[in-house]
Amino acid sequence: MYLEAKRHVAPSDPQTEPMRRAIGAAIGYVPPKDKPENDASLLEVSGVTVRVGYWRKFTALHQWFVGNVQGGHDDGRPSFVSVDALIELEEQLEQVGDDPASASEFFSADEDEALEESDIYYTLKVLHHAKRLQEQGWDITYRASW
């Protein structure tokens, strides 16, 4: 299960120039003037994806995303996560952290699976980072592969 931040990196955006330059160096980017026929499209950095969080078999959290972000569709495709969804999830996890008995109000899970305190706190840290990136113009997506 992955929460990812994605950002379009426009070639003319001075704010993302350092990011494009670093990625370009890592992949062997060649400036257009040095490319065959000055082809600006070859190896042009057009976007960046950053993994914000990763979970393994946190079924209750996955079911929350399916029900609250993916419209009930559990098909493995990335789904956009709105700022409102991040805030709602954060509030629910904080409540569960304060009152573990309230977990069933927000999260459905197998009877044998309890929400682990470490999973809750890790997820709250991930959400904090995701919200910060979202404020900076990054799109947040969730996807799972079972």
PDB file of C-alpha atoms in Angstrom:
ATOM      1  CA  MET A   1       0.000   0.000   0.000  1.00  0.00           C
ATOM      2  CA  TYR A   2       1.497   3.302  -1.085  1.00  0.00           C
ATOM      3  CA  LEU A   3       0.772   6.965  -0.535  1.00  0.00           C
ATOM      4  CA  GLU A   4       2.617   8.926  -3.190  1.00  0.00           C
ATOM      5  CA  ALA A   5       3.172  12.575  -4.034  1.00  0.00           C
ATOM      6  CA  LYS A   6       3.321  13.501  -7.714  1.00  0.00           C
ATOM      7  CA  ARG A   7       4.281  16.778  -9.285  1.00  0.00           C
ATOM      8  CA  HIS A   8       4.427  17.947 -12.867  1.00  0.00           C
ATOM      9  CA  VAL A   9       7.819  19.493 -13.581  1.00  0.00           C
ATOM     10  CA  ALA A  10       7.476  22.092 -16.315  1.00  0.00           C
ATOM     11  CA  PRO A  11      10.684  22.814 -18.260  1.00  0.00           C
ATOM     12  CA  SER A  12      10.240  26.554 -17.814  1.00  0.00           C
ATOM     13  CA  ASP A  13       9.498  26.555 -14.062  1.00  0.00           C
ATOM     14  CA  PRO A  14      12.458  28.084 -12.181  1.00  0.00           C
ATOM     15  CA  GLN A  15      11.143  26.688  -8.876  1.00  0.00           C
ATOM     16  CA  THR A  16      11.613  23.089 -10.063  1.00  0.00           C
ATOM     17  CA  GLU A  17      14.870  23.693 -11.981  1.00  0.00           C
ATOM     18  CA  PRO A  18      17.102  22.203  -9.226  1.00  0.00           C
ATOM     19  CA  MET A  19      14.917  19.089  -9.125  1.00  0.00           C
ATOM     20  CA  ARG A  20      15.000  18.696 -12.921  1.00  0.00           C
ATOM     21  CA  ARG A  21      18.769  19.229 -12.981  1.00  0.00           C
ATOM     22  CA  ALA A  22      19.393  16.575 -10.294  1.00  0.00           C
ATOM     23  CA  ILE A  23      17.112  14.021 -11.945  1.00  0.00           C
ATOM     24  CA  GLY A  24      18.532  14.829 -15.359  1.00  0.00           C
ATOM     25  CA  ALA A  25      22.066  14.169 -14.113  1.00  0.00           C
ATOM     26  CA  ALA A  26      20.950  10.831 -12.657  1.00  0.00           C
ATOM     27  CA  ILE A  27      19.357   9.625 -15.923  1.00  0.00           C
ATOM     28  CA  GLY A  28      21.894  11.030 -18.359  1.00  0.00           C
ATOM     29  CA  TYR A  29      19.855  13.980 -19.604  1.00  0.00           C
ATOM     30  CA  VAL A  30      21.341  15.819 -22.570  1.00  0.00           C
ATOM     31  CA  PRO A  31      20.345  19.450 -23.253  1.00  0.00           C
ATOM     32  CA  PRO A  32      18.363  19.957 -26.499  1.00  0.00           C
ATOM     33  CA  LYS A  33      21.258  21.692 -28.282  1.00  0.00           C
ATOM     34  CA  ASP A  34      23.363  18.512 -27.872  1.00  0.00           C
ATOM     35  CA  LYS A  35      20.612  16.045 -28.886  1.00  0.00           C
ATOM     36  CA  PRO A  36      20.095  14.635 -32.357  1.00  0.00           C
ATOM     37  CA  GLU A  37      18.240  17.246 -34.407  1.00  0.00           C
ATOM     38  CA  ASN A  38      17.835  19.394 -31.249  1.00  0.00           C
ATOM     39  CA  ASP A  39      14.976  17.150 -30.084  1.00  0.00           C
ATOM     40  CA  ALA A  40      13.845  18.697 -26.782  1.00  0.00           C
ATOM     41  CA  SER A  41      11.526  15.772 -25.990  1.00  0.00           C
ATOM     42  CA  LEU A  42      14.265  13.161 -25.512  1.00  0.00           C
ATOM     43  CA  LEU A  43      14.771  12.327 -21.827  1.00  0.00           C
ATOM     44  CA  GLU A  44      12.961  15.459 -20.711  1.00  0.00           C
ATOM     45  CA  VAL A  45      12.023  15.318 -17.023  1.00  0.00           C
ATOM     46  CA  SER A  46       8.282  16.005 -16.954  1.00  0.00           C
ATOM     47  CA  GLY A  47       7.251  14.796 -13.527  1.00  0.00           C
ATOM     48  CA  VAL A  48       8.402  13.446 -10.195  1.00  0.00           C
ATOM     49  CA  THR A  49       6.841  10.821  -7.923  1.00  0.00           C
ATOM     50  CA  VAL A  50       7.866  10.514  -4.279  1.00  0.00           C
ATOM     51  CA  ARG A  51       6.742   7.726  -1.960  1.00  0.00           C
ATOM     52  CA  VAL A  52       5.351   9.403   1.150  1.00  0.00           C
ATOM     53  CA  GLY A  53       4.261   6.246   2.956  1.00  0.00           C
ATOM     54  CA  TYR A  54       4.263   2.467   2.637  1.00  0.00           C
ATOM     55  CA  TRP A  55       2.248  -0.114   4.553  1.00  0.00           C
ATOM     56  CA  ARG A  56       2.169  -3.863   4.339  1.00  0.00           C
ATOM     57  CA  LYS A  57      -1.178  -5.545   4.928  1.00  0.00           C
ATOM     58  CA  PHE A  58      -2.823  -2.771   6.956  1.00  0.00           C
ATOM     59  CA  THR A  59      -6.270  -3.972   5.879  1.00  0.00           C
ATOM     60  CA  ALA A  60      -8.273  -1.491   7.965  1.00  0.00           C
ATOM     61  CA  LEU A  61      -6.443   1.451   6.390  1.00  0.00           C
ATOM     62  CA  HIS A  62      -6.806  -0.016   2.903  1.00  0.00           C
ATOM     63  CA  GLN A  63     -10.553  -0.452   3.434  1.00  0.00           C
ATOM     64  CA  TRP A  64     -10.745   3.176   4.594  1.00  0.00           C
ATOM     65  CA  PHE A  65      -9.153   4.345   1.337  1.00  0.00           C
ATOM     66  CA  VAL A  66     -11.417   2.063  -0.723  1.00  0.00           C
ATOM     67  CA  GLY A  67     -14.525   3.437   0.998  1.00  0.00           C
ATOM     68  CA  ASN A  68     -13.533   7.083   1.343  1.00  0.00           C
ATOM     69  CA  VAL A  69     -11.269   7.781  -1.631  1.00  0.00           C
ATOM     70  CA  GLN A  70     -11.862   5.099  -4.258  1.00  0.00           C
ATOM     71  CA  GLY A  71     -15.660   5.124  -4.260  1.00  0.00           C
ATOM     72  CA  GLY A  72     -15.783   1.471  -3.223  1.00  0.00           C
ATOM     73  CA  HIS A  73     -13.624   0.302  -6.157  1.00  0.00           C
ATOM     74  CA  ASP A  74     -10.716  -1.888  -5.072  1.00  0.00           C
ATOM     75  CA  ASP A  75      -8.937  -2.259  -8.401  1.00  0.00           C
ATOM     76  CA  GLY A  76      -5.292  -1.334  -7.706  1.00  0.00           C
ATOM     77  CA  ARG A  77      -5.328   1.890  -9.722  1.00  0.00           C
ATOM     78  CA  PRO A  78      -3.888   5.046  -8.167  1.00  0.00           C
ATOM     79  CA  SER A  79      -6.568   7.310  -6.687  1.00  0.00           C
ATOM     80  CA  PHE A  80      -6.290  11.033  -6.016  1.00  0.00           C
ATOM     81  CA  VAL A  81      -6.496  11.866  -2.300  1.00  0.00           C
ATOM     82  CA  SER A  82      -7.978  15.277  -1.550  1.00  0.00           C
ATOM     83  CA  VAL A  83      -6.852  17.510   1.278  1.00  0.00           C
ATOM     84  CA  ASP A  84     -10.242  16.918   2.910  1.00  0.00           C
ATOM     85  CA  ALA A  85      -9.683  13.145   2.855  1.00  0.00           C
ATOM     86  CA  LEU A  86      -6.223  13.544   4.418  1.00  0.00           C
ATOM     87  CA  ILE A  87      -7.664  15.743   7.171  1.00  0.00           C
ATOM     88  CA  GLU A  88     -10.567  13.356   7.807  1.00  0.00           C
ATOM     89  CA  LEU A  89      -8.241  10.346   8.035  1.00  0.00           C
ATOM     90  CA  GLU A  90      -5.898  12.233  10.330  1.00  0.00           C
ATOM     91  CA  GLU A  91      -8.748  13.232  12.657  1.00  0.00           C
ATOM     92  CA  GLN A  92     -10.076   9.675  12.781  1.00  0.00           C
ATOM     93  CA  LEU A  93      -6.646   8.202  13.502  1.00  0.00           C
ATOM     94  CA  GLU A  94      -6.034  10.768  16.252  1.00  0.00           C
ATOM     95  CA  GLN A  95      -9.353   9.832  17.851  1.00  0.00           C
ATOM     96  CA  VAL A  96      -8.524   6.135  17.632  1.00  0.00           C
ATOM     97  CA  GLY A  97      -5.094   6.852  19.134  1.00  0.00           C
ATOM     98  CA  ASP A  98      -6.810   8.555  22.083  1.00  0.00           C
ATOM     99  CA  ASP A  99      -9.630   6.007  22.338  1.00  0.00           C
ATOM    100  CA  PRO A 100      -8.789   2.606  20.768  1.00  0.00           C
ATOM    101  CA  ALA A 101     -12.351   1.393  21.394  1.00  0.00           C
ATOM    102  CA  SER A 102     -13.566   3.897  18.777  1.00  0.00           C
ATOM    103  CA  ALA A 103     -11.640   2.161  15.957  1.00  0.00           C
ATOM    104  CA  SER A 104     -14.683   0.268  14.708  1.00  0.00           C
ATOM    105  CA  GLU A 105     -16.534   3.572  14.141  1.00  0.00           C
ATOM    106  CA  PHE A 106     -14.089   4.544  11.391  1.00  0.00           C
ATOM    107  CA  PHE A 107     -12.245   1.438  10.277  1.00  0.00           C
ATOM    108  CA  SER A 108     -13.482  -1.966   9.234  1.00  0.00           C
ATOM    109  CA  ALA A 109     -11.022  -4.784   9.635  1.00  0.00           C
ATOM    110  CA  ASP A 110     -10.912  -8.516  10.052  1.00  0.00           C
ATOM    111  CA  GLU A 111     -11.930  -9.640  13.518  1.00  0.00           C
ATOM    112  CA  ASP A 112      -8.411 -10.938  14.115  1.00  0.00           C
ATOM    113  CA  GLU A 113      -6.767  -7.631  13.128  1.00  0.00           C
ATOM    114  CA  ALA A 114      -6.481  -4.897  15.726  1.00  0.00           C
ATOM    115  CA  LEU A 115      -5.187  -1.436  14.881  1.00  0.00           C
ATOM    116  CA  GLU A 116      -1.629  -1.337  16.132  1.00  0.00           C
ATOM    117  CA  GLU A 117      -0.516   1.801  17.938  1.00  0.00           C
ATOM    118  CA  SER A 118       2.690   1.870  15.900  1.00  0.00           C
ATOM    119  CA  ASP A 119       0.670   1.757  12.640  1.00  0.00           C
ATOM    120  CA  ILE A 120      -1.492   4.645  13.807  1.00  0.00           C
ATOM    121  CA  TYR A 121       1.450   6.862  14.733  1.00  0.00           C
ATOM    122  CA  TYR A 122       3.390   5.982  11.577  1.00  0.00           C
ATOM    123  CA  THR A 123       0.335   6.809   9.467  1.00  0.00           C
ATOM    124  CA  LEU A 124      -0.133  10.134  11.272  1.00  0.00           C
ATOM    125  CA  LYS A 125       3.484  11.035  10.404  1.00  0.00           C
ATOM    126  CA  VAL A 126       2.891  10.070   6.771  1.00  0.00           C
ATOM    127  CA  LEU A 127      -0.252  12.212   6.643  1.00  0.00           C
ATOM    128  CA  HIS A 128       1.644  15.180   8.072  1.00  0.00           C
ATOM    129  CA  HIS A 129       4.212  14.933   5.265  1.00  0.00           C
ATOM    130  CA  ALA A 130       1.518  14.392   2.623  1.00  0.00           C
ATOM    131  CA  LYS A 131      -0.385  17.496   3.706  1.00  0.00           C
ATOM    132  CA  ARG A 132       2.815  19.572   3.618  1.00  0.00           C
ATOM    133  CA  LEU A 133       3.610  18.395   0.094  1.00  0.00           C
ATOM    134  CA  GLN A 134       0.026  19.026  -0.967  1.00  0.00           C
ATOM    135  CA  GLU A 135       0.342  22.630   0.255  1.00  0.00           C
ATOM    136  CA  GLN A 136       3.389  22.953  -2.033  1.00  0.00           C
ATOM    137  CA  GLY A 137       1.438  21.859  -5.114  1.00  0.00           C
ATOM    138  CA  TRP A 138       2.004  18.102  -5.122  1.00  0.00           C
ATOM    139  CA  ASP A 139      -0.881  15.712  -5.915  1.00  0.00           C
ATOM    140  CA  ILE A 140      -1.321  12.896  -3.391  1.00  0.00           C
ATOM    141  CA  THR A 141      -2.409   9.462  -4.606  1.00  0.00           C
ATOM    142  CA  TYR A 142      -3.090   6.133  -2.946  1.00  0.00           C
ATOM    143  CA  ARG A 143      -2.613   2.755  -4.560  1.00  0.00           C
ATOM    144  CA  ALA A 144      -2.447  -0.803  -3.327  1.00  0.00           C
ATOM    145  CA  SER A 145      -1.241  -4.027  -4.839  1.00  0.00           C
ATOM    146  CA  TRP A 146      -2.257  -7.179  -3.032  1.00  0.00           C
TER     147      TRP A 146
END
